[in-house]
Every structure is written in C-alpha cells, then in structure tokens.
Amino acid sequence: MDLIHLSDGDNSFRVRVLGRRMPGVLPLHDLLDAEVLIKSGFVRGRLALGLFPADVDGWDHALDVLAAGHDVVWIDDDRSPEIRVRALDEEHETPAVRVEDVTGSGVHVFLPLCLEEGWIDEQRRLLHQVRQQWPREVLETSPGAYEWRR
C-alpha cells in the first residue's frame, strides 16, 4: 500500500508500505517495513526503509507545510534515504522530489513532477489509508517501557 505516490506519467516517486516489521513483538510492532521506488526514463531505483510512527506523523506535518507552499525535508535523521519535497521548483515550475541515499551509496536523484491540482489531498488520502491499515498499537509508558494500547 502506498504512503506516498507522486507521478506524472514520466517520473514517479513512491513510498510503499509492505507491513509491520515484527508483528506482536513489543516495542517493534509499530515499525513498518517500506520501500522507496523511483522511476523515470533515465533511472529506476529501490531503497528499503523502516518507518517509525514518528515518521508517519512527520509526513502528515510535511503535507501541511507543502500545502502552505513551503519545501520540506522528510526523514532527515541520518537514516537512508533523505527525502526532500519542493512545493514548487522554480527552474522546472513544478513540484519536485530529491531522494538521497545518505548512509548507503551516496547517490541522489532529483525528479521534477508535473502533478495535477489536488495532489496534496491525494497524499492525505493515502496517509489515512496507511493509518487505518496499520494503526498504532504500542504505547511507550516511560522510556524503554512499552505496553499494548487499549
């Protein structure tokens, strides 16, 4: 299931959630396995990614920032990849995504995307679907102590 899917037919950027990393195991139950998929006429790429609940919340906040017309950096914590989304890249006059494999190959890819109006609303819909499919079920009661949400 896609958390993010930005595509204009030529260029595509997706973050696809594959499922829980360790279902039923505290505290890793809410950690989601995901992958970043990039496609263009020039390059294709795939990177594995682990999403913490805070990362999903961060994407929710990033959408608010993008809706206000500002650029965002998502997952900027020395894990791979670093994802930057420009609300409007002035050179290409479109939104754009830059993905950098910070801790791995060091490769970065820049994708300008001619997106339809309402693309942010579509990303909010995808975020909502992911949250419904994999709700938070673990509560950290104190540092290092976890229990199931009731």
Tab-separated table of N, CA and C in Angstrom:
chain	number	residue	atom	x	y	z
A	1	MET	N	0.845	-1.172	0.000
A	1	MET	CA	0.000	0.000	0.000
A	1	MET	C	0.893	1.238	0.000
A	2	ASP	N	0.561	2.202	-0.830
A	2	ASP	CA	1.368	3.415	-0.937
A	2	ASP	C	1.059	4.388	0.193
A	3	LEU	N	2.113	4.906	0.802
A	3	LEU	CA	2.008	6.046	1.712
A	3	LEU	C	2.135	7.329	0.901
A	4	ILE	N	3.017	7.288	-0.091
A	4	ILE	CA	3.227	8.420	-0.995
A	4	ILE	C	3.246	7.878	-2.417
A	5	HIS	N	2.558	8.561	-3.306
A	5	HIS	CA	2.630	8.213	-4.726
A	5	HIS	C	2.488	9.497	-5.532
A	6	LEU	N	3.603	9.946	-6.064
A	6	LEU	CA	3.640	11.138	-6.904
A	6	LEU	C	4.090	10.715	-8.288
A	7	SER	N	3.273	10.977	-9.281
A	7	SER	CA	3.608	10.548	-10.635
A	7	SER	C	2.981	11.490	-11.651
A	8	ASP	N	3.730	11.715	-12.731
A	8	ASP	CA	3.177	12.498	-13.834
A	8	ASP	C	3.152	11.683	-15.128
A	9	GLY	N	3.344	10.373	-15.004
A	9	GLY	CA	3.375	9.507	-16.173
A	9	GLY	C	4.789	9.248	-16.665
A	10	ASP	N	5.654	10.252	-16.580
A	10	ASP	CA	7.059	10.091	-16.973
A	10	ASP	C	7.936	9.797	-15.764
A	11	ASN	N	7.758	10.562	-14.704
A	11	ASN	CA	8.521	10.403	-13.474
A	11	ASN	C	7.598	9.951	-12.359
A	12	SER	N	8.129	9.095	-11.489
A	12	SER	CA	7.309	8.561	-10.406
A	12	SER	C	8.147	8.401	-9.142
A	13	PHE	N	7.565	8.806	-8.028
A	13	PHE	CA	8.162	8.630	-6.714
A	13	PHE	C	7.116	8.007	-5.798
A	14	ARG	N	7.485	6.887	-5.172
A	14	ARG	CA	6.542	6.196	-4.284
A	14	ARG	C	7.254	5.768	-3.012
A	15	VAL	N	6.506	5.796	-1.921
A	15	VAL	CA	6.908	5.119	-0.699
A	15	VAL	C	5.806	4.104	-0.442
A	16	ARG	N	6.162	2.834	-0.583
A	16	ARG	CA	5.193	1.746	-0.440
A	16	ARG	C	5.442	1.041	0.883
A	17	VAL	N	4.376	0.937	1.689
A	17	VAL	CA	4.455	0.230	2.966
A	17	VAL	C	4.179	-1.242	2.707
A	18	LEU	N	5.074	-2.086	3.217
A	18	LEU	CA	4.984	-3.526	2.991
A	18	LEU	C	4.322	-4.262	4.152
A	19	GLY	N	4.377	-3.689	5.349
A	19	GLY	CA	3.764	-4.321	6.517
A	19	GLY	C	4.564	-4.049	7.768
A	20	ARG	N	4.111	-4.648	8.866
A	20	ARG	CA	4.797	-4.476	10.142
A	20	ARG	C	6.109	-5.242	10.123
A	21	ARG	N	7.130	-4.658	10.753
A	21	ARG	CA	8.444	-5.300	10.816
A	21	ARG	C	8.403	-6.547	11.689
A	22	MET	N	7.837	-6.427	12.886
A	22	MET	CA	7.794	-7.557	13.819
A	22	MET	C	6.441	-7.582	14.517
A	23	PRO	N	5.390	-8.034	13.824
A	23	PRO	CA	4.062	-8.022	14.416
A	23	PRO	C	4.023	-8.810	15.728
A	24	GLY	N	3.408	-8.207	16.724
A	24	GLY	CA	3.218	-8.867	18.005
A	24	GLY	C	4.397	-8.775	18.951
A	25	VAL	N	5.478	-8.108	18.535
A	25	VAL	CA	6.668	-8.010	19.376
A	25	VAL	C	6.832	-6.563	19.845
A	26	LEU	N	6.707	-6.367	21.155
A	26	LEU	CA	6.963	-5.029	21.698
A	26	LEU	C	8.467	-4.804	21.698
A	27	PRO	N	8.990	-3.649	21.449
A	27	PRO	CA	8.329	-2.419	21.026
A	27	PRO	C	8.301	-2.237	19.509
A	28	LEU	N	8.708	-3.244	18.743
A	28	LEU	CA	8.870	-3.086	17.298
A	28	LEU	C	7.603	-3.337	16.483
A	29	HIS	N	6.502	-3.621	17.141
A	29	HIS	CA	5.256	-3.932	16.443
A	29	HIS	C	4.830	-2.802	15.498
A	30	ASP	N	4.991	-1.558	15.923
A	30	ASP	CA	4.531	-0.422	15.115
A	30	ASP	C	5.543	0.046	14.073
A	31	LEU	N	6.728	-0.558	14.021
A	31	LEU	CA	7.707	-0.229	12.993
A	31	LEU	C	7.261	-0.875	11.678
A	32	LEU	N	7.183	-0.064	10.627
A	32	LEU	CA	6.707	-0.549	9.333
A	32	LEU	C	7.865	-0.714	8.359
A	33	ASP	N	7.889	-1.838	7.662
A	33	ASP	CA	8.815	-2.026	6.549
A	33	ASP	C	8.226	-1.331	5.329
A	34	ALA	N	9.057	-0.613	4.622
A	34	ALA	CA	8.608	0.120	3.439
A	34	ALA	C	9.740	0.132	2.418
A	35	GLU	N	9.436	0.661	1.249
A	35	GLU	CA	10.455	0.834	0.220
A	35	GLU	C	10.170	2.106	-0.549
A	36	VAL	N	11.244	2.754	-0.966
A	36	VAL	CA	11.167	3.922	-1.835
A	36	VAL	C	11.382	3.424	-3.250
A	37	LEU	N	10.487	3.797	-4.138
A	37	LEU	CA	10.579	3.401	-5.548
A	37	LEU	C	10.629	4.657	-6.406
A	38	ILE	N	11.626	4.727	-7.261
A	38	ILE	CA	11.797	5.871	-8.159
A	38	ILE	C	11.867	5.346	-9.584
A	39	LYS	N	11.098	5.981	-10.469
A	39	LYS	CA	11.131	5.600	-11.891
A	39	LYS	C	11.123	6.860	-12.749
A	40	SER	N	11.966	6.850	-13.738
A	40	SER	CA	11.938	7.879	-14.776
A	40	SER	C	12.458	7.234	-16.052
A	41	GLY	N	12.451	7.984	-17.129
A	41	GLY	CA	13.015	7.461	-18.365
A	41	GLY	C	14.517	7.258	-18.268
A	42	PHE	N	15.141	7.848	-17.257
A	42	PHE	CA	16.588	7.799	-17.108
A	42	PHE	C	17.061	6.847	-16.007
A	43	VAL	N	16.288	6.743	-14.935
A	43	VAL	CA	16.743	5.984	-13.772
A	43	VAL	C	15.579	5.231	-13.118
A	44	ARG	N	15.912	4.086	-12.556
A	44	ARG	CA	14.983	3.333	-11.725
A	44	ARG	C	15.738	2.971	-10.461
A	45	GLY	N	15.065	3.095	-9.327
A	45	GLY	CA	15.737	2.781	-8.071
A	45	GLY	C	14.778	2.272	-7.030
A	46	ARG	N	15.343	1.530	-6.069
A	46	ARG	CA	14.584	0.997	-4.944
A	46	ARG	C	15.471	1.037	-3.720
A	47	LEU	N	14.935	1.530	-2.620
A	47	LEU	CA	15.643	1.560	-1.345
A	47	LEU	C	14.721	1.036	-0.254
A	48	ALA	N	15.248	0.164	0.591
A	48	ALA	CA	14.487	-0.307	1.749
A	48	ALA	C	14.428	0.814	2.782
A	49	LEU	N	13.358	0.823	3.553
A	49	LEU	CA	13.131	1.880	4.528
A	49	LEU	C	12.330	1.323	5.695
A	50	GLY	N	12.695	1.690	6.901
A	50	GLY	CA	11.892	1.387	8.076
A	50	GLY	C	11.209	2.656	8.538
A	51	LEU	N	9.895	2.594	8.745
A	51	LEU	CA	9.133	3.773	9.162
A	51	LEU	C	8.669	3.615	10.598
A	52	PHE	N	9.097	4.531	11.450
A	52	PHE	CA	8.604	4.606	12.813
A	52	PHE	C	7.302	5.400	12.816
A	53	PRO	N	6.471	5.246	13.835
A	53	PRO	CA	5.254	6.064	13.905
A	53	PRO	C	5.542	7.564	13.776
A	54	ALA	N	6.656	8.018	14.329
A	54	ALA	CA	7.018	9.435	14.219
A	54	ALA	C	7.273	9.837	12.772
A	55	ASP	N	7.760	8.917	11.942
A	55	ASP	CA	7.971	9.213	10.520
A	55	ASP	C	6.637	9.428	9.806
A	56	VAL	N	5.663	8.600	10.138
A	56	VAL	CA	4.325	8.746	9.541
A	56	VAL	C	3.712	10.071	9.983
A	57	ASP	N	3.848	10.399	11.273
A	57	ASP	CA	3.378	11.697	11.763
A	57	ASP	C	4.114	12.839	11.062
A	58	GLY	N	5.415	12.631	10.833
A	58	GLY	CA	6.205	13.651	10.141
A	58	GLY	C	5.718	13.901	8.729
A	59	TRP	N	5.270	12.851	8.046
A	59	TRP	CA	4.727	13.029	6.697
A	59	TRP	C	3.419	13.809	6.762
A	60	ASP	N	2.611	13.565	7.765
A	60	ASP	CA	1.377	14.316	7.959
A	60	ASP	C	1.701	15.812	8.101
A	61	HIS	N	2.667	16.119	8.942
A	61	HIS	CA	3.093	17.513	9.128
A	61	HIS	C	3.686	18.079	7.830
A	62	ALA	N	4.480	17.276	7.127
A	62	ALA	CA	5.081	17.729	5.875
A	62	ALA	C	4.011	18.127	4.860
A	63	LEU	N	2.916	17.398	4.823
A	63	LEU	CA	1.828	17.747	3.900
A	63	LEU	C	1.229	19.108	4.242
A	64	ASP	N	1.125	19.414	5.531
A	64	ASP	CA	0.640	20.743	5.935
A	64	ASP	C	1.588	21.834	5.446
A	65	VAL	N	2.879	21.588	5.581
A	65	VAL	CA	3.885	22.562	5.148
A	65	VAL	C	3.840	22.736	3.625
A	66	LEU	N	3.741	21.627	2.903
A	66	LEU	CA	3.645	21.696	1.441
A	66	LEU	C	2.388	22.444	1.001
A	67	ALA	N	1.278	22.195	1.686
A	67	ALA	CA	0.022	22.873	1.345
A	67	ALA	C	0.147	24.382	1.528
A	68	ALA	N	1.015	24.809	2.446
A	68	ALA	CA	1.256	26.237	2.662
A	68	ALA	C	2.263	26.802	1.656
A	69	GLY	N	2.749	25.943	0.739
A	69	GLY	CA	3.652	26.398	-0.311
A	69	GLY	C	5.126	26.366	0.037
A	70	HIS	N	5.484	25.659	1.107
A	70	HIS	CA	6.880	25.588	1.532
A	70	HIS	C	7.477	24.219	1.237
A	71	ASP	N	8.785	24.166	1.157
A	71	ASP	CA	9.505	22.917	0.917
A	71	ASP	C	9.669	22.151	2.231
A	72	VAL	N	9.858	20.826	2.128
A	72	VAL	CA	10.041	20.002	3.322
A	72	VAL	C	11.188	19.019	3.134
A	73	VAL	N	11.750	18.634	4.261
A	73	VAL	CA	12.679	17.516	4.321
A	73	VAL	C	12.015	16.496	5.223
A	74	TRP	N	11.860	15.290	4.716
A	74	TRP	CA	11.200	14.228	5.475
A	74	TRP	C	12.217	13.123	5.740
A	75	ILE	N	12.243	12.639	6.943
A	75	ILE	CA	13.188	11.609	7.400
A	75	ILE	C	14.629	12.109	7.256
A	76	ASP	N	14.920	13.170	7.963
A	76	ASP	CA	16.255	13.766	7.938
A	76	ASP	C	16.944	13.450	9.269
A	77	ASP	N	17.274	12.164	9.468
A	77	ASP	CA	17.859	11.774	10.752
A	77	ASP	C	18.988	10.760	10.582
A	78	ASP	N	19.765	10.935	9.537
A	78	ASP	CA	20.917	10.078	9.256
A	78	ASP	C	20.553	8.645	8.919
A	79	ARG	N	19.284	8.383	8.637
A	79	ARG	CA	18.893	7.083	8.084
A	79	ARG	C	18.715	7.281	6.594
A	80	SER	N	18.829	6.232	5.859
A	80	SER	CA	18.673	6.351	4.422
A	80	SER	C	17.231	6.034	4.062
A	81	PRO	N	16.646	6.690	3.159
A	81	PRO	CA	17.115	7.849	2.415
A	81	PRO	C	16.630	9.156	3.045
A	82	GLU	N	17.202	10.254	2.594
A	82	GLU	CA	16.706	11.578	2.940
A	82	GLU	C	15.802	12.010	1.797
A	83	ILE	N	14.613	12.452	2.128
A	83	ILE	CA	13.632	12.816	1.100
A	83	ILE	C	13.272	14.291	1.251
A	84	ARG	N	13.494	15.042	0.183
A	84	ARG	CA	13.143	16.466	0.148
A	84	ARG	C	12.057	16.662	-0.909
A	85	VAL	N	11.036	17.401	-0.542
A	85	VAL	CA	9.963	17.698	-1.492
A	85	VAL	C	9.870	19.212	-1.624
A	86	ARG	N	9.950	19.673	-2.851
A	86	ARG	CA	9.802	21.101	-3.118
A	86	ARG	C	8.368	21.334	-3.579
A	87	ALA	N	7.696	22.242	-2.923
A	87	ALA	CA	6.322	22.573	-3.299
A	87	ALA	C	6.286	23.111	-4.726
A	88	LEU	N	7.308	23.901	-5.073
A	88	LEU	CA	7.432	24.422	-6.435
A	88	LEU	C	8.911	24.649	-6.733
A	89	ASP	N	9.441	23.856	-7.635
A	89	ASP	CA	10.809	24.052	-8.098
A	89	ASP	C	10.763	25.136	-9.159
A	90	GLU	N	11.421	26.261	-8.909
A	90	GLU	CA	11.333	27.412	-9.809
A	90	GLU	C	11.912	27.123	-11.192
A	91	GLU	N	12.971	26.340	-11.252
A	91	GLU	CA	13.588	26.040	-12.545
A	91	GLU	C	12.643	25.259	-13.454
A	92	HIS	N	11.938	24.288	-12.889
A	92	HIS	CA	11.045	23.441	-13.685
A	92	HIS	C	9.579	23.877	-13.609
A	93	GLU	N	9.288	24.793	-12.694
A	93	GLU	CA	7.928	25.303	-12.476
A	93	GLU	C	6.951	24.190	-12.137
A	94	THR	N	7.443	23.208	-11.379
A	94	THR	CA	6.620	22.084	-10.933
A	94	THR	C	7.079	21.691	-9.531
A	95	PRO	N	6.275	20.899	-8.833
A	95	PRO	CA	6.805	20.282	-7.612
A	95	PRO	C	7.954	19.350	-8.000
A	96	ALA	N	8.814	19.046	-7.032
A	96	ALA	CA	9.951	18.170	-7.302
A	96	ALA	C	10.324	17.411	-6.041
A	97	VAL	N	10.923	16.240	-6.248
A	97	VAL	CA	11.378	15.399	-5.142
A	97	VAL	C	12.867	15.125	-5.339
A	98	ARG	N	13.608	15.212	-4.241
A	98	ARG	CA	15.011	14.815	-4.264
A	98	ARG	C	15.183	13.733	-3.210
A	99	VAL	N	15.738	12.608	-3.618
A	99	VAL	CA	15.993	11.482	-2.728
A	99	VAL	C	17.490	11.245	-2.708
A	100	GLU	N	18.043	11.163	-1.497
A	100	GLU	CA	19.468	10.901	-1.356
A	100	GLU	C	19.678	9.699	-0.448
A	101	ASP	N	20.438	8.746	-0.939
A	101	ASP	CA	20.800	7.558	-0.170
A	101	ASP	C	21.969	7.932	0.734
A	102	VAL	N	21.650	8.593	1.839
A	102	VAL	CA	22.646	9.205	2.711
A	102	VAL	C	23.630	8.193	3.284
A	103	THR	N	23.139	7.095	3.834
A	103	THR	CA	24.021	6.159	4.531
A	103	THR	C	24.497	5.005	3.657
A	104	GLY	N	23.980	4.912	2.450
A	104	GLY	CA	24.370	3.809	1.571
A	104	GLY	C	25.295	4.270	0.472
A	105	SER	N	24.780	4.333	-0.726
A	105	SER	CA	25.589	4.611	-1.916
A	105	SER	C	25.992	6.071	-2.056
A	106	GLY	N	25.261	6.987	-1.379
A	106	GLY	CA	25.529	8.409	-1.544
A	106	GLY	C	24.891	8.992	-2.798
A	107	VAL	N	24.204	8.176	-3.570
A	107	VAL	CA	23.551	8.621	-4.807
A	107	VAL	C	22.333	9.464	-4.461
A	108	HIS	N	22.095	10.498	-5.256
A	108	HIS	CA	20.856	11.249	-5.110
A	108	HIS	C	20.186	11.394	-6.467
A	109	VAL	N	18.866	11.466	-6.414
A	109	VAL	CA	18.046	11.575	-7.619
A	109	VAL	C	17.108	12.764	-7.430
A	110	PHE	N	16.990	13.584	-8.468
A	110	PHE	CA	16.090	14.735	-8.464
A	110	PHE	C	15.022	14.503	-9.520
A	111	LEU	N	13.761	14.551	-9.105
A	111	LEU	CA	12.644	14.309	-10.033
A	111	LEU	C	11.687	15.494	-10.048
A	112	PRO	N	11.646	16.266	-11.121
A	112	PRO	CA	10.564	17.236	-11.262
A	112	PRO	C	9.300	16.471	-11.666
A	113	LEU	N	8.164	16.873	-11.110
A	113	LEU	CA	6.915	16.150	-11.356
A	113	LEU	C	5.805	17.133	-11.723
A	114	CYS	N	5.221	16.971	-12.891
A	114	CYS	CA	4.085	17.792	-13.310
A	114	CYS	C	2.821	17.183	-12.704
A	115	LEU	N	2.485	17.610	-11.498
A	115	LEU	CA	1.377	16.996	-10.765
A	115	LEU	C	0.076	17.752	-10.961
A	116	GLU	N	-1.004	16.997	-10.925
A	116	GLU	CA	-2.339	17.576	-11.057
A	116	GLU	C	-2.682	18.390	-9.806
A	117	GLU	N	-3.536	19.364	-9.970
A	117	GLU	CA	-4.033	20.104	-8.809
A	117	GLU	C	-4.716	19.112	-7.870
A	118	GLY	N	-4.557	19.312	-6.594
A	118	GLY	CA	-5.146	18.401	-5.618
A	118	GLY	C	-4.228	17.257	-5.217
A	119	TRP	N	-2.963	17.304	-5.646
A	119	TRP	CA	-2.047	16.199	-5.355
A	119	TRP	C	-1.807	16.051	-3.857
A	120	ILE	N	-1.837	17.145	-3.126
A	120	ILE	CA	-1.624	17.052	-1.670
A	120	ILE	C	-2.803	16.344	-1.017
A	121	ASP	N	-4.012	16.634	-1.468
A	121	ASP	CA	-5.193	15.943	-0.927
A	121	ASP	C	-5.113	14.438	-1.182
A	122	GLU	N	-4.602	14.061	-2.339
A	122	GLU	CA	-4.443	12.634	-2.647
A	122	GLU	C	-3.427	11.989	-1.702
A	123	GLN	N	-2.370	12.713	-1.385
A	123	GLN	CA	-1.376	12.172	-0.449
A	123	GLN	C	-1.965	12.031	0.956
A	124	ARG	N	-2.839	12.946	1.341
A	124	ARG	CA	-3.524	12.827	2.641
A	124	ARG	C	-4.423	11.576	2.665
A	125	ARG	N	-5.068	11.301	1.541
A	125	ARG	CA	-5.917	10.108	1.459
A	125	ARG	C	-5.075	8.841	1.620
A	126	LEU	N	-3.924	8.794	0.964
A	126	LEU	CA	-3.039	7.634	1.097
A	126	LEU	C	-2.544	7.483	2.539
A	127	LEU	N	-2.176	8.586	3.165
A	127	LEU	CA	-1.740	8.570	4.562
A	127	LEU	C	-2.844	8.007	5.458
A	128	HIS	N	-4.057	8.441	5.234
A	128	HIS	CA	-5.196	7.946	6.030
A	128	HIS	C	-5.368	6.437	5.853
A	129	GLN	N	-5.226	5.947	4.636
A	129	GLN	CA	-5.355	4.511	4.386
A	129	GLN	C	-4.274	3.711	5.118
A	130	VAL	N	-3.052	4.216	5.108
A	130	VAL	CA	-1.963	3.531	5.812
A	130	VAL	C	-2.257	3.492	7.303
A	131	ARG	N	-2.712	4.599	7.857
A	131	ARG	CA	-3.022	4.629	9.294
A	131	ARG	C	-4.164	3.691	9.651
A	132	GLN	N	-5.123	3.541	8.762
A	132	GLN	CA	-6.216	2.594	9.014
A	132	GLN	C	-5.719	1.154	8.951
A	133	GLN	N	-4.862	0.860	7.989
A	133	GLN	CA	-4.353	-0.498	7.805
A	133	GLN	C	-3.412	-0.908	8.935
A	134	TRP	N	-2.558	0.026	9.372
A	134	TRP	CA	-1.567	-0.271	10.401
A	134	TRP	C	-1.644	0.772	11.511
A	135	PRO	N	-2.690	0.711	12.322
A	135	PRO	CA	-2.814	1.712	13.400
A	135	PRO	C	-1.738	1.499	14.461
A	136	ARG	N	-1.467	2.551	15.206
A	136	ARG	CA	-0.542	2.438	16.338
A	136	ARG	C	-1.192	1.572	17.400
A	137	GLU	N	-0.461	0.576	17.822
A	137	GLU	CA	-0.997	-0.339	18.824
A	137	GLU	C	-0.096	-0.455	20.046
A	138	VAL	N	1.054	0.218	20.019
A	138	VAL	CA	2.011	0.167	21.120
A	138	VAL	C	2.082	1.540	21.778
A	139	LEU	N	2.118	1.548	23.090
A	139	LEU	CA	2.215	2.776	23.869
A	139	LEU	C	3.498	2.710	24.686
A	140	GLU	N	4.324	3.758	24.590
A	140	GLU	CA	5.527	3.841	25.418
A	140	GLU	C	5.118	4.539	26.709
A	141	THR	N	5.075	3.787	27.808
A	141	THR	CA	4.596	4.316	29.089
A	141	THR	C	5.665	5.109	29.824
A	142	SER	N	6.917	4.798	29.594
A	142	SER	CA	8.067	5.542	30.096
A	142	SER	C	9.251	5.126	29.228
A	143	PRO	N	10.374	5.846	29.306
A	143	PRO	CA	11.491	5.497	28.424
A	143	PRO	C	11.882	4.021	28.530
A	144	GLY	N	11.748	3.318	27.400
A	144	GLY	CA	12.111	1.905	27.345
A	144	GLY	C	11.050	0.944	27.847
A	145	ALA	N	9.896	1.451	28.282
A	145	ALA	CA	8.801	0.591	28.776
A	145	ALA	C	7.603	0.726	27.844
A	146	TYR	N	7.088	-0.414	27.387
A	146	TYR	CA	6.011	-0.417	26.396
A	146	TYR	C	4.875	-1.305	26.848
A	147	GLU	N	3.668	-0.975	26.367
A	147	GLU	CA	2.508	-1.831	26.578
A	147	GLU	C	1.568	-1.656	25.390
A	148	TRP	N	0.625	-2.577	25.269
A	148	TRP	CA	-0.351	-2.511	24.181
A	148	TRP	C	-1.381	-1.424	24.487
A	149	ARG	N	-1.756	-0.669	23.469
A	149	ARG	CA	-2.844	0.320	23.626
A	149	ARG	C	-4.142	-0.440	23.835
A	150	ARG	N	-5.015	0.139	24.566
A	150	ARG	CA	-6.330	-0.490	24.821
A	150	ARG	C	-7.420	0.268	24.143
